[in-house]
mmCIF file of C-alpha atoms and ligand atoms in Angstrom:
data_model
loop_
_atom_site.group_PDB
_atom_site.id
_atom_site.type_symbol
_atom_site.label_atom_id
_atom_site.label_comp_id
_atom_site.label_asym_id
_atom_site.label_seq_id
_atom_site.Cartn_x
_atom_site.Cartn_y
_atom_site.Cartn_z
ATOM 1 C CA MET A 97 2.990 -9.897 37.075
ATOM 2 C CA ILE A 98 5.609 -9.962 34.465
ATOM 3 C CA ALA A 99 5.671 -9.175 31.312
ATOM 4 C CA ARG A 100 5.822 -12.708 29.899
ATOM 5 C CA ASP A 101 1.740 -12.650 31.632
ATOM 6 C CA ILE A 102 0.558 -9.372 30.945
ATOM 7 C CA ILE A 103 0.999 -9.147 26.718
ATOM 8 C CA LYS A 104 -1.471 -12.728 26.628
ATOM 9 C CA LYS A 105 -4.345 -10.362 28.932
ATOM 10 C CA ASP A 106 -7.797 -9.620 27.198
ATOM 11 C CA ASN A 107 -7.848 -6.262 28.697
ATOM 12 C CA PHE A 108 -5.199 -4.203 29.526
ATOM 13 C CA SER A 109 -5.145 -1.401 32.554
ATOM 14 C CA HIS A 110 -3.446 1.267 32.586
ATOM 15 C CA ALA A 111 -0.906 -0.288 34.967
ATOM 16 C CA ASP A 112 -0.529 -3.603 32.697
ATOM 17 C CA ILE A 113 0.659 -0.901 29.808
ATOM 18 C CA GLU A 114 2.757 1.330 32.221
ATOM 19 C CA ASN A 115 4.568 -1.906 33.254
ATOM 20 C CA LEU A 116 4.840 -3.250 29.431
ATOM 21 C CA LEU A 117 6.328 0.389 28.697
ATOM 22 C CA SER A 118 8.867 -0.024 31.905
ATOM 23 C CA VAL A 119 10.871 -2.317 30.652
ATOM 24 C CA ASP A 120 14.758 -1.732 29.776
ATOM 25 C CA SER A 121 16.248 -5.376 29.660
ATOM 26 C CA ASP A 122 17.031 -6.354 25.709
ATOM 27 C CA ASP A 123 15.665 -9.613 26.295
ATOM 28 C CA ASP A 124 11.745 -8.260 27.702
ATOM 29 C CA VAL A 125 11.634 -5.991 24.662
ATOM 30 C CA GLN A 126 12.248 -8.656 22.333
ATOM 31 C CA LEU A 127 9.539 -10.713 23.820
ATOM 32 C CA ILE A 128 7.006 -7.513 23.996
ATOM 33 C CA SER A 129 8.141 -6.854 20.043
ATOM 34 C CA ASP A 130 7.835 -10.605 19.364
ATOM 35 C CA TYR A 131 4.585 -10.695 20.617
ATOM 36 C CA ALA A 132 3.260 -7.651 19.144
ATOM 37 C CA GLY A 133 4.853 -9.120 15.669
ATOM 38 C CA SER A 134 2.207 -12.254 16.396
ATOM 39 C CA VAL A 135 -1.002 -10.105 16.966
ATOM 40 C CA LEU A 136 -0.262 -8.130 13.829
ATOM 41 C CA LEU A 137 0.042 -11.371 11.804
ATOM 42 C CA ASN A 138 -2.859 -12.492 13.057
ATOM 43 C CA HIS A 139 -5.162 -9.631 12.892
ATOM 44 C CA CYS A 140 -3.897 -7.732 10.077
ATOM 45 C CA GLY A 141 -1.247 -10.481 7.985
ATOM 46 C CA ASN A 142 1.958 -9.502 6.573
ATOM 47 C CA ALA A 143 1.468 -6.726 4.202
ATOM 48 C CA VAL A 144 3.009 -3.361 4.451
ATOM 49 C CA HIS A 145 0.612 -0.339 3.325
ATOM 50 C CA LEU A 146 2.539 2.675 1.826
ATOM 51 C CA ARG A 147 1.817 6.404 2.074
ATOM 52 C CA GLY A 148 3.880 8.193 -0.435
ATOM 53 C CA LEU A 149 3.847 11.753 1.421
ATOM 54 C CA VAL A 150 4.406 14.913 -0.330
ATOM 55 C CA GLU A 151 4.726 18.093 1.999
ATOM 56 C CA ALA A 152 2.635 20.627 0.285
ATOM 57 C CA SER A 153 3.662 23.782 2.179
ATOM 58 C CA ASN A 154 5.840 24.508 5.450
ATOM 59 C CA VAL A 155 4.132 27.797 6.201
ATOM 60 C CA CYS A 156 2.224 27.559 9.630
ATOM 61 C CA ARG A 157 -0.407 29.594 11.400
ATOM 62 C CA CYS A 158 1.081 27.764 14.863
ATOM 63 C CA ASP A 159 4.058 28.436 17.174
ATOM 64 C CA CYS A 160 3.740 24.995 19.013
ATOM 65 C CA ASN A 161 7.043 25.158 21.235
ATOM 66 C CA TYR A 162 8.552 21.764 19.697
ATOM 67 C CA CYS A 163 8.511 22.321 16.208
ATOM 68 C CA GLY A 164 10.664 23.734 13.744
ATOM 69 C CA ILE A 165 8.467 25.024 11.247
ATOM 70 C CA ARG A 166 6.378 27.139 13.645
ATOM 71 C CA LYS A 167 5.871 30.384 12.987
ATOM 72 C CA SER A 168 8.166 32.325 14.774
ATOM 73 C CA ASN A 169 11.274 30.639 13.453
ATOM 74 C CA ILE A 170 12.624 32.939 11.073
ATOM 75 C CA LYS A 171 15.359 31.183 9.821
ATOM 76 C CA ASN A 172 12.793 29.388 7.976
ATOM 77 C CA ASP A 173 12.314 29.663 4.214
ATOM 78 C CA ARG A 174 8.646 29.263 3.068
ATOM 79 C CA TYR A 175 6.957 27.484 0.419
ATOM 80 C CA THR A 176 3.923 26.153 -1.010
ATOM 81 C CA LEU A 177 3.972 23.576 -3.683
ATOM 82 C CA THR A 178 1.502 24.402 -6.419
ATOM 83 C CA ASN A 179 -1.538 22.368 -7.696
ATOM 84 C CA GLU A 180 0.562 21.090 -10.665
ATOM 85 C CA GLU A 181 3.747 20.348 -8.322
ATOM 86 C CA ILE A 182 1.990 17.975 -6.190
ATOM 87 C CA LEU A 183 -0.433 16.379 -9.573
ATOM 88 C CA GLU A 184 3.115 15.744 -10.412
ATOM 89 C CA CYS A 185 3.869 13.737 -7.222
ATOM 90 C CA ALA A 186 0.262 12.080 -7.174
ATOM 91 C CA LEU A 187 1.178 10.880 -10.764
ATOM 92 C CA LEU A 188 4.762 9.463 -9.413
ATOM 93 C CA ILE A 189 3.230 8.280 -6.227
ATOM 94 C CA ARG A 190 0.706 5.747 -8.425
ATOM 95 C CA ASP A 191 3.646 4.504 -10.613
ATOM 96 C CA LEU A 192 5.498 3.444 -7.918
ATOM 97 C CA GLY A 193 2.628 1.134 -7.113
ATOM 98 C CA TYR A 194 2.065 2.713 -3.787
ATOM 99 C CA GLY A 195 -1.446 3.367 -3.969
ATOM 100 C CA SER A 196 -1.932 6.054 -1.408
ATOM 101 C CA MET A 197 -0.439 9.570 -0.762
ATOM 102 C CA VAL A 198 -0.360 11.510 2.216
ATOM 103 C CA ILE A 199 -0.472 15.405 1.821
ATOM 104 C CA GLN A 200 1.410 17.122 5.429
ATOM 105 C CA SER A 201 1.773 20.647 5.180
ATOM 106 C CA GLY A 202 1.721 23.567 7.929
ATOM 107 C CA GLU A 203 -1.667 24.775 9.194
ATOM 108 C CA ARG A 204 -3.225 27.211 7.276
ATOM 109 C CA GLY A 205 -6.816 29.037 7.111
ATOM 110 C CA ASP A 206 -6.490 30.880 4.035
ATOM 111 C CA LYS A 207 -8.609 30.421 1.548
ATOM 112 C CA LYS A 208 -6.445 30.755 -1.229
ATOM 113 C CA TYR A 209 -4.797 27.656 0.144
ATOM 114 C CA LEU A 210 -7.322 25.923 1.303
ATOM 115 C CA ASP A 211 -8.961 26.249 -2.119
ATOM 116 C CA MET A 212 -5.826 25.011 -4.127
ATOM 117 C CA ILE A 213 -5.762 21.780 -1.547
ATOM 118 C CA ILE A 214 -9.612 20.885 -2.123
ATOM 119 C CA LYS A 215 -8.927 21.372 -6.512
ATOM 120 C CA THR A 216 -5.723 19.653 -5.784
ATOM 121 C CA VAL A 217 -7.743 16.714 -3.989
ATOM 122 C CA GLU A 218 -10.316 16.577 -6.848
ATOM 123 C CA ASP A 219 -7.577 16.589 -9.504
ATOM 124 C CA ILE A 220 -5.706 13.610 -7.564
ATOM 125 C CA LYS A 221 -8.797 11.638 -7.589
ATOM 126 C CA LYS A 222 -9.474 12.075 -11.693
ATOM 127 C CA LEU A 223 -5.827 12.087 -12.693
ATOM 128 C CA THR A 224 -4.773 8.843 -11.076
ATOM 129 C CA LYS A 225 -7.674 6.229 -11.553
ATOM 130 C CA SER A 226 -6.139 3.271 -13.538
ATOM 131 C CA GLU A 227 -6.490 -0.260 -14.246
ATOM 132 C CA ALA A 228 -4.900 -1.380 -10.785
ATOM 133 C CA LEU A 229 -6.948 1.503 -9.139
ATOM 134 C CA PRO A 230 -9.775 2.059 -10.303
ATOM 135 C CA ASP A 231 -10.732 4.756 -7.544
ATOM 136 C CA GLY A 232 -7.646 6.439 -7.953
ATOM 137 C CA LEU A 233 -4.919 6.819 -5.500
ATOM 138 C CA GLY A 234 -6.336 6.581 -1.564
ATOM 139 C CA ILE A 235 -5.465 10.131 -0.412
ATOM 140 C CA THR A 236 -4.752 10.739 3.467
ATOM 141 C CA LEU A 237 -4.529 14.719 4.460
ATOM 142 C CA SER A 238 -2.816 15.742 7.372
ATOM 143 C CA ILE A 239 -2.918 19.975 7.481
ATOM 144 C CA GLY A 240 -4.015 20.791 10.926
ATOM 145 C CA GLU A 241 -6.623 22.170 12.668
ATOM 146 C CA GLN A 242 -9.671 23.347 10.251
ATOM 147 C CA SER A 243 -13.142 24.003 10.675
ATOM 148 C CA HIS A 244 -16.088 21.586 10.307
ATOM 149 C CA GLU A 245 -17.254 23.289 6.921
ATOM 150 C CA THR A 246 -13.628 22.501 5.560
ATOM 151 C CA TYR A 247 -12.884 19.212 6.488
ATOM 152 C CA LYS A 248 -16.024 18.656 5.193
ATOM 153 C CA ARG A 249 -15.150 20.154 2.050
ATOM 154 C CA LEU A 250 -12.208 17.738 1.974
ATOM 155 C CA PHE A 251 -13.928 14.851 2.110
ATOM 156 C CA GLU A 252 -16.546 15.687 -0.718
ATOM 157 C CA ALA A 253 -13.519 16.346 -2.788
ATOM 158 C CA GLY A 254 -12.452 12.632 -2.024
ATOM 159 C CA ALA A 255 -9.907 12.976 0.717
ATOM 160 C CA HIS A 256 -10.819 9.316 3.038
ATOM 161 C CA ARG A 257 -8.284 9.671 5.676
ATOM 162 C CA TYR A 258 -6.831 12.386 8.118
ATOM 163 C CA LEU A 259 -4.113 12.365 10.512
ATOM 164 C CA LEU A 260 -4.343 14.860 13.210
ATOM 165 C CA ARG A 261 -2.185 14.220 16.305
ATOM 166 C CA ILE A 262 -3.071 15.068 20.046
ATOM 167 C CA GLU A 263 0.790 15.370 20.401
ATOM 168 C CA THR A 264 0.072 13.840 24.195
ATOM 169 C CA SER A 265 -3.005 12.881 25.834
ATOM 170 C CA ASN A 266 -2.008 14.669 29.382
ATOM 171 C CA PRO A 267 -4.025 18.177 28.747
ATOM 172 C CA GLU A 268 -1.364 19.631 31.351
ATOM 173 C CA LEU A 269 1.651 18.861 29.181
ATOM 174 C CA PHE A 270 -0.246 19.373 26.028
ATOM 175 C CA ALA A 271 -0.677 22.748 27.582
ATOM 176 C CA LYS A 272 3.499 23.270 28.239
ATOM 177 C CA ILE A 273 4.033 22.360 24.666
ATOM 178 C CA HIS A 274 1.601 24.604 22.809
ATOM 179 C CA PRO A 275 1.246 28.581 23.173
ATOM 180 C CA ALA A 276 -1.924 29.547 25.309
ATOM 181 C CA GLY A 277 -3.846 30.279 21.817
ATOM 182 C CA GLN A 278 -3.913 26.221 20.987
ATOM 183 C CA SER A 279 -6.251 24.371 23.225
ATOM 184 C CA PHE A 280 -6.478 20.473 23.675
ATOM 185 C CA GLN A 281 -9.883 20.854 23.785
ATOM 186 C CA SER A 282 -10.369 21.983 20.286
ATOM 187 C CA ARG A 283 -8.351 19.418 19.088
ATOM 188 C CA ILE A 284 -10.715 16.921 20.658
ATOM 189 C CA GLU A 285 -13.034 18.315 18.574
ATOM 190 C CA CYS A 286 -11.490 18.358 15.497
ATOM 191 C CA LEU A 287 -11.513 14.145 15.859
ATOM 192 C CA ASP A 288 -14.583 14.496 17.109
ATOM 193 C CA SER A 289 -15.469 16.426 13.291
ATOM 194 C CA LEU A 290 -13.458 14.391 11.428
ATOM 195 C CA ARG A 291 -14.997 10.977 12.369
ATOM 196 C CA ASP A 292 -18.559 12.700 12.121
ATOM 197 C CA ILE A 293 -18.018 13.770 8.586
ATOM 198 C CA GLY A 294 -17.053 10.115 7.581
ATOM 199 C CA TYR A 295 -12.968 10.074 7.445
ATOM 200 C CA GLN A 296 -10.800 7.192 8.673
ATOM 201 C CA VAL A 297 -9.643 8.996 11.737
ATOM 202 C CA GLY A 298 -5.730 8.897 12.915
ATOM 203 C CA THR A 299 -3.646 10.474 15.479
ATOM 204 C CA GLY A 300 -0.184 9.778 17.497
ATOM 205 C CA VAL A 301 1.904 11.275 20.300
ATOM 206 C CA MET A 302 5.417 12.615 20.151
ATOM 207 C CA ILE A 303 7.459 10.088 22.444
ATOM 208 C CA ALA A 304 10.085 11.222 25.297
ATOM 209 C CA MET A 305 9.118 14.863 25.381
ATOM 210 C CA PRO A 306 11.266 16.528 28.414
ATOM 211 C CA ASP A 307 8.373 16.230 30.917
ATOM 212 C CA GLN A 308 6.937 13.301 30.014
ATOM 213 C CA THR A 309 6.319 10.258 31.957
ATOM 214 C CA ILE A 310 5.791 6.464 31.677
ATOM 215 C CA SER A 311 2.105 6.841 33.120
ATOM 216 C CA ASP A 312 1.347 9.713 30.686
ATOM 217 C CA LEU A 313 2.508 7.150 27.445
ATOM 218 C CA ALA A 314 0.370 4.677 29.307
ATOM 219 C CA ASN A 315 -2.430 7.222 28.808
ATOM 220 C CA ASP A 316 -1.688 7.869 25.002
ATOM 221 C CA ILE A 317 -2.312 4.365 24.362
ATOM 222 C CA LEU A 318 -6.153 4.147 26.031
ATOM 223 C CA PHE A 319 -6.539 7.411 24.707
ATOM 224 C CA TYR A 320 -6.297 5.652 21.333
ATOM 225 C CA ARG A 321 -8.285 2.996 22.437
ATOM 226 C CA ASP A 322 -11.174 4.594 24.117
ATOM 227 C CA ARG A 323 -11.454 7.521 20.790
ATOM 228 C CA ASP A 324 -11.724 3.865 18.915
ATOM 229 C CA ILE A 325 -9.164 5.648 16.500
ATOM 230 C CA ASP A 326 -8.560 4.281 13.521
ATOM 231 C CA MET A 327 -4.457 4.988 12.129
ATOM 232 C CA ILE A 328 -1.461 5.674 14.619
ATOM 233 C CA GLY A 329 1.164 7.848 13.732
ATOM 234 C CA MET A 330 3.929 8.476 16.263
ATOM 235 C CA GLY A 331 7.714 9.313 16.825
ATOM 236 C CA PRO A 332 10.257 9.749 18.990
ATOM 237 C CA PHE A 333 10.381 13.598 20.206
ATOM 238 C CA ILE A 334 13.281 15.324 18.631
ATOM 239 C CA ALA A 335 14.822 18.242 20.213
ATOM 240 C CA HIS A 336 15.113 21.163 17.743
ATOM 241 C CA PRO A 337 17.658 24.104 18.953
ATOM 242 C CA ASP A 338 15.265 26.911 17.505
ATOM 243 C CA THR A 339 12.302 25.797 19.580
ATOM 244 C CA PRO A 340 11.639 26.348 23.547
ATOM 245 C CA THR A 341 10.829 22.475 23.993
ATOM 246 C CA GLY A 342 14.236 21.632 21.935
ATOM 247 C CA LYS A 343 16.016 23.807 24.422
ATOM 248 C CA ARG A 344 14.025 22.535 27.671
ATOM 249 C CA GLU A 345 15.339 19.076 27.140
ATOM 250 C CA SER A 346 19.162 20.362 28.120
ATOM 251 C CA ASP A 347 17.878 23.035 30.598
ATOM 252 C CA PRO A 348 18.887 21.309 34.430
ATOM 253 C CA ASP A 349 15.609 22.231 35.608
ATOM 254 C CA CYS A 350 14.145 19.947 33.180
ATOM 255 C CA LYS A 351 13.302 16.771 35.667
ATOM 256 C CA ILE A 352 12.194 14.502 33.327
ATOM 257 C CA SER A 353 14.355 14.286 30.241
ATOM 258 C CA TRP A 354 15.210 11.218 27.718
ATOM 259 C CA SER A 355 18.448 9.694 25.955
ATOM 260 C CA LYS A 356 18.536 8.881 22.274
ATOM 261 C CA SER A 357 18.706 5.137 23.505
ATOM 262 C CA ASP A 358 15.459 5.347 25.848
ATOM 263 C CA LYS A 359 13.856 7.122 22.995
ATOM 264 C CA VAL A 360 14.268 4.310 20.635
ATOM 265 C CA ARG A 361 12.968 2.036 22.962
ATOM 266 C CA LEU A 362 10.010 3.833 24.348
ATOM 267 C CA THR A 363 9.141 4.364 21.106
ATOM 268 C CA LEU A 364 9.411 0.346 19.822
ATOM 269 C CA LEU A 365 7.519 -0.305 23.056
ATOM 270 C CA MET A 366 5.037 2.309 21.768
ATOM 271 C CA ILE A 367 4.221 0.775 18.775
ATOM 272 C CA ALA A 368 4.043 -2.535 20.052
ATOM 273 C CA CYS A 369 1.988 -1.668 23.427
ATOM 274 C CA THR A 370 -0.102 0.059 20.895
ATOM 275 C CA ARG A 371 -0.392 -3.251 18.841
ATOM 276 C CA ILE A 372 -1.267 -5.684 21.823
ATOM 277 C CA VAL A 373 -4.039 -3.280 22.617
ATOM 278 C CA LEU A 374 -5.561 -2.266 19.810
ATOM 279 C CA LYS A 375 -5.087 -5.283 17.550
ATOM 280 C CA ASP A 376 -6.576 -4.509 13.705
ATOM 281 C CA VAL A 377 -5.542 -0.475 13.464
ATOM 282 C CA ASN A 378 -2.682 0.900 11.183
ATOM 283 C CA ILE A 379 0.287 1.885 13.110
ATOM 284 C CA ALA A 380 3.168 3.281 11.146
ATOM 285 C CA SER A 381 6.514 3.157 11.358
ATOM 286 C CA THR A 382 7.748 7.291 11.679
ATOM 287 C CA THR A 383 10.793 8.855 10.194
ATOM 288 C CA ALA A 384 11.563 10.387 13.301
ATOM 289 C CA LEU A 385 12.174 7.058 14.336
ATOM 290 C CA GLN A 386 14.095 6.133 11.431
ATOM 291 C CA THR A 387 16.230 9.677 12.090
ATOM 292 C CA LEU A 388 17.150 8.391 15.317
ATOM 293 C CA ASP A 389 18.097 4.645 14.775
ATOM 294 C CA PRO A 390 19.227 4.327 11.030
ATOM 295 C CA LEU A 391 17.246 0.961 11.357
ATOM 296 C CA GLY A 392 14.744 2.457 12.972
ATOM 297 C CA ARG A 393 11.750 1.960 10.036
ATOM 298 C CA GLU A 394 12.528 -1.863 9.560
ATOM 299 C CA LYS A 395 12.636 -2.549 13.465
ATOM 300 C CA GLY A 396 9.275 -0.324 13.945
ATOM 301 C CA LEU A 397 7.419 -3.046 11.446
ATOM 302 C CA LYS A 398 9.380 -5.706 12.954
ATOM 303 C CA CYS A 399 7.460 -4.898 16.187
ATOM 304 C CA GLY A 400 3.715 -4.209 14.728
ATOM 305 C CA ALA A 401 3.930 -1.238 12.222
ATOM 306 C CA ASN A 402 2.298 -2.117 9.237
ATOM 307 C CA VAL A 403 2.525 1.405 7.291
ATOM 308 C CA ILE A 404 5.461 3.605 5.725
ATOM 309 C CA MET A 405 5.425 6.521 4.707
ATOM 310 C CA PRO A 406 8.575 7.348 1.866
ATOM 311 C CA GLN A 407 9.253 11.010 0.909
ATOM 312 C CA THR A 408 7.845 11.402 -2.645
ATOM 313 C CA THR A 409 8.467 14.873 -2.807
ATOM 314 C CA PRO A 410 10.361 15.875 -6.070
ATOM 315 C CA PRO A 411 13.938 16.813 -4.783
ATOM 316 C CA SER A 412 13.393 20.029 -6.090
ATOM 317 C CA LYS A 413 10.714 21.118 -4.585
ATOM 318 C CA ARG A 414 11.529 19.416 -1.012
ATOM 319 C CA ARG A 415 12.603 22.457 0.869
ATOM 320 C CA ASN A 416 13.083 23.800 4.721
ATOM 321 C CA TYR A 417 10.546 20.886 5.570
ATOM 322 C CA PHE A 418 12.395 20.523 8.984
ATOM 323 C CA LEU A 419 10.147 20.080 11.532
ATOM 324 C CA TYR A 420 13.326 18.942 13.617
ATOM 325 C CA PRO A 421 17.231 18.445 12.407
ATOM 326 C CA ASP A 422 18.394 15.658 10.619
ATOM 327 C CA LYS A 423 15.173 14.715 9.175
ATOM 328 C CA SER A 424 15.923 11.347 7.988
ATOM 329 C CA ASN A 425 14.279 11.894 4.623
ATOM 330 C CA ALA A 426 15.052 14.942 3.364
ATOM 331 C CA ASP A 427 17.775 13.266 0.663
ATOM 332 C CA GLU A 428 15.700 10.196 0.087
ATOM 333 C CA ASN A 429 15.359 9.056 -3.297
ATOM 334 C CA ALA A 430 12.195 8.120 -4.457
ATOM 335 C CA LEU A 431 13.249 5.735 -7.257
ATOM 336 C CA GLU A 432 16.074 4.330 -5.366
ATOM 337 C CA PHE A 433 14.178 3.737 -2.461
ATOM 338 C CA ARG A 434 11.442 2.096 -3.825
ATOM 339 C CA LYS A 435 14.268 -0.473 -6.052
ATOM 340 C CA LYS A 436 15.724 -1.291 -2.376
ATOM 341 C CA LEU A 437 11.887 -1.176 -0.590
ATOM 342 C CA GLU A 438 10.929 -4.543 -1.756
ATOM 343 C CA ASP A 439 13.874 -6.534 -1.162
ATOM 344 C CA ARG A 440 14.432 -5.041 2.829
ATOM 345 C CA LEU A 441 10.434 -6.230 3.215
ATOM 346 C CA THR A 442 11.254 -9.569 1.946
ATOM 347 C CA GLU A 443 14.347 -10.008 4.280
ATOM 348 C CA ILE A 444 11.979 -8.867 7.695
ATOM 349 C CA GLY A 445 9.370 -11.581 6.213
ATOM 350 C CA ARG A 446 6.691 -8.727 5.161
ATOM 351 C CA ILE A 447 5.206 -7.913 1.226
ATOM 352 C CA LEU A 448 4.599 -4.456 0.201
ATOM 353 C CA HIS A 449 1.281 -4.099 -0.904
ATOM 354 C CA LYS A 450 1.101 -2.713 -3.934
ATOM 355 C CA ASP A 451 -1.469 -0.317 -5.853
ATOM 356 C CA SER A 452 -4.098 -0.451 -3.024
ATOM 357 C CA TRP A 453 -5.413 2.076 -0.447
ATOM 358 C CA GLY A 454 -4.365 -0.166 2.761
ATOM 359 C CA ASP A 455 -7.035 1.008 4.585
ATOM 360 C CA SER A 456 -7.315 0.510 8.173
ATOM 361 C CA LEU A 457 -9.089 -2.881 9.206
ATOM 362 C CA HIS A 458 -10.223 -1.688 12.053
ATOM 363 C CA ALA A 459 -12.242 0.990 10.320
ATOM 364 C CA VAL A 460 -13.097 -1.793 7.358
ATOM 365 C CA ASN A 461 -14.212 -3.530 10.536
ATOM 366 C CA LYS A 462 -16.434 -1.401 11.987
ATOM 367 C CA LEU A 463 -18.051 -0.306 8.592
ATOM 368 C CA LYS A 464 -18.917 -4.160 8.199
ATOM 369 C CA ASN A 465 -20.246 -4.481 11.923
ATOM 370 C CA ASP A 466 -22.526 -1.167 11.456
ATOM 371 C CA ASN A 467 -23.679 -2.218 8.180
ATOM 372 C CA LYS A 468 -24.920 -5.244 9.409
ATOM 373 C CA GLY A 469 -26.790 -3.700 12.521
ATOM 374 C CA ASN A 470 -28.513 -1.703 9.749
HETATM 375 N N1 LIG B 161 10.117 16.023 17.255
HETATM 376 C C1 LIG B 161 9.590 14.917 16.732
HETATM 377 N N2 LIG B 161 8.299 14.970 15.994
HETATM 378 C C2 LIG B 161 8.334 16.100 15.815
HETATM 379 N N3 LIG B 161 6.732 16.873 15.027
HETATM 380 C C3 LIG B 161 7.172 18.095 15.429
HETATM 381 N N4 LIG B 161 8.196 18.630 15.811
HETATM 382 C C4 LIG B 161 8.718 17.631 16.238
HETATM 383 C C5 LIG B 161 10.019 17.290 16.752
HETATM 384 N N5 LIG B 161 11.015 18.016 17.514
HETATM 385 C C6 LIG B 161 5.780 15.962 14.887
HETATM 386 C C7 LIG B 161 4.589 16.466 15.297
HETATM 387 C C8 LIG B 161 3.731 17.350 14.359
HETATM 388 C C9 LIG B 161 4.445 16.350 13.126
HETATM 389 C C10 LIG B 161 3.677 16.776 11.597
HETATM 390 O O1 LIG B 161 5.360 16.048 13.236
HETATM 391 O O2 LIG B 161 3.892 15.618 15.862
HETATM 392 O O3 LIG B 161 2.140 16.635 14.636
#
């Protein structure tokens, strides 16, 4: 079956998604992207939701084989923002009209840090209340695997969305890109915990890693669907020279490795196919995509993404959060970015959703249906 027929189906098999992800002519990619754009418009409208991104700490207990802030990368200067510094970011985000923020950091289990984040979430909720935002900023957390108890405390403090990427839904590939101590199963258990507690749950994968196949990517989309995920953040893998997976990409032994143009195409196709299959979830157009293509952010939005996460860590505090080289937002100026944003979105027929949490409609619709059932 050809792409034009597959996209119109109601139910998608693994083979359907694999076929869509395998197209490589510009015309086919355009066809799939355009269709994803119309699915977005029909199910979610043309709003783009903003989340001011705050990179709270690059200290990390993990040693993920692909990541520049892995514990054993001694070239990193480690930093942690204070409660006051994060509050300052939150006020800036509110004043920019973004409505929501993401607090992201390396994974840490130390009590001092977790207590600081919990208090900071509580403070932000109190401090950012305004006429436009009576319940304060929406807060998404992305601070890795934590205990059920910690997730609960963070939720009770006021965070209502959580992002925890599965990185790949293929357990063997997961094992290849993580050290022995980190397990696929425990990540799944964390996603379950987050759901049980009541968070809107986000996950995602890296696209076009060494040894990753298109069949793996098709399974990633089925994973999102089958686990009823509300929000997706995914981007291309970018080789970091100081990491094992980064080195593997250029190893002659590595049978499957992807070029830069493959990475951009596959990321856009993954966004488009995720939109076509899942319909009403939130999908981010990520920094990693923008890093590989200067128009990446807009291209991601055009093929079905509806969330962007502008860099809002104050530049003087923004140090060493180098998950991968040449990260595009490292020099982004929050005010300059904000000034140009509205025009850039208008140019592509989209509107900036100001002063709003911009929750995933998938989550909102589920809640409505649950309430009806009770
Ligand atoms: N290339 C692309 N994305 C990366 N991440 C970490 N390292 C890389 C890399 N080399 C992503 C992971 C992680 C998120 C915080 O950043 O998906 O979950």
